[in-house]
CSV table of C-alpha atoms in Angstrom, one decimal:
chain,number,residue,atom,x,y,z
A,1,UNK,CA,-94.8,-104.6,129.5
A,2,UNK,CA,-92.2,-103.9,132.5
A,3,UNK,CA,-93.6,-103.8,136.4
A,4,UNK,CA,-91.4,-103.0,139.4
A,5,UNK,CA,-93.3,-105.8,141.2
A,6,UNK,CA,-95.3,-109.4,141.2
A,7,UNK,CA,-98.9,-107.9,142.8
A,8,UNK,CA,-98.2,-105.0,140.1
A,9,UNK,CA,-98.2,-107.2,137.7
A,10,UNK,CA,-101.9,-109.0,138.8
A,11,UNK,CA,-103.2,-105.6,139.5
A,12,UNK,CA,-102.3,-104.7,136.2
A,13,UNK,CA,-104.2,-108.1,134.7
A,14,UNK,CA,-106.6,-107.6,137.1
A,15,UNK,CA,-107.6,-104.3,135.8
A,16,UNK,CA,-107.8,-105.2,132.5
A,17,UNK,CA,-109.9,-108.3,132.9
A,18,UNK,CA,-112.6,-105.9,134.4
A,19,UNK,CA,-112.5,-103.2,131.8
A,20,UNK,CA,-112.8,-106.7,129.1
A,21,UNK,CA,-116.1,-107.9,131.2
A,22,UNK,CA,-113.7,-111.1,131.3
A,23,UNK,CA,-113.1,-113.5,134.6
A,24,UNK,CA,-109.0,-114.5,135.0
A,25,UNK,CA,-107.7,-117.2,136.4
A,26,UNK,CA,-104.1,-116.9,137.8
A,27,UNK,CA,-103.0,-120.7,137.3
A,28,UNK,CA,-99.7,-120.7,139.5
A,29,UNK,CA,-98.4,-117.6,140.9
A,30,UNK,CA,-94.8,-118.3,142.2
A,31,UNK,CA,-91.6,-116.2,143.5
A,32,UNK,CA,-90.5,-116.0,139.9
A,33,UNK,CA,-93.1,-116.6,137.8
A,34,UNK,CA,-96.9,-115.5,137.1
A,35,UNK,CA,-99.4,-117.0,134.8
A,36,UNK,CA,-102.7,-116.0,134.3
A,37,UNK,CA,-105.6,-117.1,131.9
A,38,UNK,CA,-109.1,-116.4,130.5
A,39,UNK,CA,-112.0,-118.1,132.1
A,40,UNK,CA,-114.5,-117.0,129.5
A,41,UNK,CA,-115.7,-120.1,127.2
A,42,UNK,CA,-114.1,-120.2,124.1
A,43,UNK,CA,-111.3,-117.9,125.0
A,44,UNK,CA,-107.5,-118.5,125.2
A,45,UNK,CA,-106.0,-115.8,126.1
A,46,UNK,CA,-103.4,-116.5,128.7
A,47,UNK,CA,-100.6,-114.2,129.9
A,48,UNK,CA,-96.4,-114.8,131.6
A,49,UNK,CA,-94.4,-112.7,133.3
A,50,UNK,CA,-91.2,-113.6,134.4
A,51,UNK,CA,-88.7,-112.0,137.3
A,52,UNK,CA,-85.7,-111.4,135.0
A,53,UNK,CA,-82.4,-112.2,135.3
A,54,UNK,CA,-80.2,-109.4,137.6
A,55,UNK,CA,-82.8,-107.1,137.9
A,56,UNK,CA,-86.3,-106.1,140.1
A,57,UNK,CA,-88.9,-106.5,137.5
A,58,UNK,CA,-91.2,-108.7,136.1
A,59,UNK,CA,-91.9,-108.8,132.2
A,60,UNK,CA,-93.8,-110.4,130.1
A,61,UNK,CA,-91.7,-113.0,128.5
A,62,UNK,CA,-90.4,-112.9,124.4
A,63,UNK,CA,-91.5,-116.4,124.3
A,64,UNK,CA,-95.6,-115.2,124.8
A,65,UNK,CA,-95.0,-112.5,122.3
A,66,UNK,CA,-93.5,-115.0,119.9
A,67,UNK,CA,-96.5,-117.5,120.5
A,68,UNK,CA,-99.0,-114.7,119.5
A,69,UNK,CA,-97.0,-113.9,116.2
A,70,UNK,CA,-96.7,-117.4,115.2
A,71,UNK,CA,-100.9,-117.5,116.6
A,72,UNK,CA,-102.1,-114.5,114.5
A,73,UNK,CA,-99.1,-114.3,111.2
A,74,UNK,CA,-99.1,-118.2,111.1
A,75,UNK,CA,-94.9,-117.5,110.7
A,76,UNK,CA,-92.3,-118.5,112.6
A,77,UNK,CA,-90.0,-116.2,114.6
A,78,UNK,CA,-87.4,-116.6,116.3
A,79,UNK,CA,-86.4,-115.5,119.8
A,80,UNK,CA,-83.8,-113.1,118.1
A,81,UNK,CA,-85.9,-111.8,115.6
A,82,UNK,CA,-88.6,-111.3,118.9
A,83,UNK,CA,-85.7,-109.4,120.5
A,84,UNK,CA,-85.0,-106.9,117.7
A,85,UNK,CA,-88.5,-106.7,117.2
A,86,UNK,CA,-89.1,-105.5,121.1
A,87,UNK,CA,-85.6,-103.0,120.7
A,88,UNK,CA,-86.6,-101.7,117.8
A,89,UNK,CA,-90.6,-101.0,119.4
A,90,UNK,CA,-88.9,-99.2,122.6
A,91,UNK,CA,-86.7,-97.1,120.2
A,92,UNK,CA,-89.6,-96.3,118.7
A,93,UNK,CA,-91.6,-95.3,121.4
A,94,UNK,CA,-88.6,-93.8,123.5
A,95,UNK,CA,-87.2,-91.8,120.4
A,96,UNK,CA,-83.5,-91.8,119.1
A,97,UNK,CA,-80.8,-91.0,122.2
A,98,UNK,CA,-79.0,-89.1,120.5
A,99,UNK,CA,-81.5,-87.2,119.0
A,100,UNK,CA,-83.2,-87.0,122.1
A,101,UNK,CA,-80.5,-85.8,124.5
A,102,UNK,CA,-78.5,-83.3,121.7
A,103,UNK,CA,-81.8,-81.1,122.3
A,104,UNK,CA,-81.5,-80.8,126.2
A,105,UNK,CA,-79.5,-77.6,125.1
A,106,UNK,CA,-83.1,-76.1,124.0
A,107,UNK,CA,-85.0,-77.7,126.6
A,108,UNK,CA,-83.0,-75.8,129.0
A,109,UNK,CA,-83.2,-72.8,127.2
A,110,UNK,CA,-87.0,-73.1,127.4
A,111,UNK,CA,-86.8,-73.4,131.1
A,112,UNK,CA,-85.1,-70.4,131.6
A,113,UNK,CA,-86.9,-68.3,129.4
A,114,UNK,CA,-90.6,-69.5,130.2
A,115,UNK,CA,-90.2,-69.4,133.8
A,116,UNK,CA,-88.0,-66.7,135.3
A,117,UNK,CA,-85.6,-67.4,138.3
A,118,UNK,CA,-85.5,-70.5,137.4
A,119,UNK,CA,-81.8,-72.4,138.2
A,120,UNK,CA,-81.0,-75.0,135.7
A,121,UNK,CA,-77.4,-76.6,135.7
A,122,UNK,CA,-76.7,-79.1,132.8
A,123,UNK,CA,-73.5,-81.5,133.3
A,124,UNK,CA,-72.1,-83.3,130.4
A,125,UNK,CA,-68.7,-85.4,129.9
A,126,UNK,CA,-66.3,-85.1,127.2
A,127,UNK,CA,-65.8,-88.4,125.1
A,128,UNK,CA,-63.8,-88.0,122.2
A,129,UNK,CA,-64.2,-84.0,121.8
A,130,UNK,CA,-68.2,-84.9,122.2
A,131,UNK,CA,-70.1,-83.6,125.5
A,132,UNK,CA,-72.1,-86.4,126.9
A,133,UNK,CA,-75.1,-85.8,128.7
A,134,UNK,CA,-74.0,-87.1,132.4
A,135,UNK,CA,-76.3,-84.8,134.8
A,136,UNK,CA,-79.0,-81.9,135.2
A,137,UNK,CA,-81.2,-80.1,137.9
A,138,UNK,CA,-83.9,-78.0,137.9
A,139,UNK,CA,-85.5,-75.8,140.5
A,140,UNK,CA,-88.2,-73.9,139.2
A,141,UNK,CA,-88.4,-70.0,140.0
A,142,UNK,CA,-92.1,-70.4,141.3
A,143,UNK,CA,-91.3,-73.2,143.6
A,144,UNK,CA,-87.6,-71.6,145.2
A,145,UNK,CA,-89.5,-68.5,146.1
A,146,UNK,CA,-92.9,-70.6,147.4
A,147,UNK,CA,-90.6,-72.3,149.7
A,148,UNK,CA,-89.1,-69.0,150.8
A,149,UNK,CA,-92.5,-67.0,151.8
A,150,UNK,CA,-94.4,-70.4,152.3
A,151,UNK,CA,-93.6,-73.4,153.3
A,152,UNK,CA,-92.5,-74.6,156.7
A,153,UNK,CA,-88.8,-74.9,157.5
A,154,UNK,CA,-88.0,-79.1,156.4
A,155,UNK,CA,-87.3,-80.8,153.5
A,156,UNK,CA,-87.2,-84.4,152.6
A,157,UNK,CA,-84.5,-85.0,150.4
A,158,UNK,CA,-84.8,-88.9,148.3
A,159,UNK,CA,-83.0,-90.7,145.3
A,160,UNK,CA,-84.7,-93.7,143.4
A,161,UNK,CA,-83.7,-95.3,140.4
A,162,UNK,CA,-85.0,-94.9,136.8
A,163,UNK,CA,-86.5,-97.6,135.0
A,164,UNK,CA,-86.4,-96.5,131.3
A,165,UNK,CA,-84.4,-98.1,129.4
A,166,UNK,CA,-81.2,-95.2,129.6
A,167,UNK,CA,-81.6,-95.9,133.6
A,168,UNK,CA,-79.8,-93.0,135.1
A,169,UNK,CA,-80.8,-92.0,139.4
A,170,UNK,CA,-83.6,-88.9,140.4
A,171,UNK,CA,-82.4,-86.9,143.6
A,172,UNK,CA,-85.4,-85.2,144.5
A,173,UNK,CA,-86.3,-82.3,147.4
A,174,UNK,CA,-89.7,-81.9,149.4
A,175,UNK,CA,-91.4,-79.2,151.4
A,176,UNK,CA,-94.2,-79.0,153.4
A,177,UNK,CA,-97.1,-76.1,152.9
A,178,UNK,CA,-99.3,-74.4,155.1
A,179,UNK,CA,-101.6,-77.6,154.3
A,180,UNK,CA,-99.4,-80.0,155.4
A,181,UNK,CA,-98.9,-81.1,151.5
A,182,UNK,CA,-95.8,-81.8,149.5
A,183,UNK,CA,-94.2,-79.5,147.9
A,184,UNK,CA,-91.8,-80.1,144.8
A,185,UNK,CA,-88.6,-77.7,145.2
A,186,UNK,CA,-85.7,-79.5,143.4
A,187,UNK,CA,-84.7,-83.0,141.6
A,188,UNK,CA,-82.4,-84.0,139.4
A,189,UNK,CA,-81.0,-86.8,136.7
A,190,UNK,CA,-77.7,-87.9,137.4
A,191,UNK,CA,-75.7,-91.4,136.5
A,192,UNK,CA,-75.5,-92.8,139.6
A,193,UNK,CA,-75.7,-92.1,143.4
A,194,UNK,CA,-73.2,-91.1,145.5
A,195,UNK,CA,-71.2,-89.3,147.8
A,196,UNK,CA,-70.2,-86.5,144.8
A,197,UNK,CA,-73.4,-86.4,143.0
A,198,UNK,CA,-75.3,-86.0,146.4
A,199,UNK,CA,-73.0,-83.3,147.2
A,200,UNK,CA,-73.5,-81.5,143.6
A,201,UNK,CA,-77.4,-81.5,144.9
A,202,UNK,CA,-77.1,-80.7,147.5
A,203,UNK,CA,-74.7,-77.4,146.9
A,204,UNK,CA,-76.9,-75.6,144.2
A,205,UNK,CA,-80.3,-76.4,146.3
A,206,UNK,CA,-78.2,-74.9,148.9
A,207,UNK,CA,-78.1,-71.4,147.2
A,208,UNK,CA,-81.1,-71.6,145.4
A,209,UNK,CA,-82.8,-71.8,149.0
A,210,UNK,CA,-80.2,-69.3,150.3
A,211,UNK,CA,-80.0,-71.7,153.6
A,212,UNK,CA,-77.0,-70.5,156.0
A,213,UNK,CA,-76.8,-68.0,158.7
A,214,UNK,CA,-79.8,-67.4,159.9
A,215,UNK,CA,-81.9,-69.5,158.0
A,216,UNK,CA,-81.7,-73.1,158.8
A,217,UNK,CA,-83.6,-75.9,157.8
A,218,UNK,CA,-84.3,-79.6,158.9
A,219,UNK,CA,-83.7,-82.2,156.1
A,220,UNK,CA,-85.3,-86.0,156.8
A,221,UNK,CA,-83.8,-88.9,154.5
A,222,UNK,CA,-82.9,-92.4,154.7
A,223,UNK,CA,-79.4,-92.6,154.6
A,224,UNK,CA,-79.4,-92.9,151.1
A,225,UNK,CA,-76.0,-94.2,149.7
A,226,UNK,CA,-73.3,-91.4,150.0
A,227,UNK,CA,-75.9,-89.1,151.6
A,228,UNK,CA,-74.5,-88.9,155.2
A,229,UNK,CA,-71.3,-87.8,154.1
A,230,UNK,CA,-72.7,-85.1,151.5
A,231,UNK,CA,-73.9,-83.5,154.4
A,232,UNK,CA,-70.9,-83.5,156.5
A,233,UNK,CA,-69.6,-81.7,153.4
A,234,UNK,CA,-72.1,-78.9,152.4
A,235,UNK,CA,-74.2,-78.3,155.9
A,236,UNK,CA,-71.1,-79.1,158.5
């Protein structure tokens, strides 16, 4: 399992312990590692988490998985075998990437058919005459209309890195409805975050919301990478 922070690991372990009605002790909490064990009589359960190299996530060590297999099945498992098993498990969970991405056109068609007025833009790159997924932008028709007729003229934009095995960056635009609640407007998944992808996202958003002329809005952001330069181009 992968966790964003060390505190998230601790909360997950504590929640599991409560659900199982067991006491847990954290035997070591360091900057890069976390160790915990079961305190119940005759319980030898342990869990280790380590901050992965060149990554901000904490992940249960493959070594712990190997020990568990050896204990339960009484067989020896090499590190390479453990990594291959982990890779196959992730493939089973996430699906075959070639098949998944080949279904994008069906997804786009279904969105347009079932959500009138929805804007869906799918971007691909050509690799040896084969189309490879690069980006997708979605703005549902109902949300587009809802922002125009009921939301305040302020839009927050942000981007965050996706932690799945396919990576990428999620770009989002949200508004504020009359009850001061967040109101989703549009989102996009792109391969990287830079000035070009933000310009692409903001250009589509500007067209969908018909921003300009008499219709003015205020944008709020934390100055994501390339965002200020993109605003200078799309909203001079």
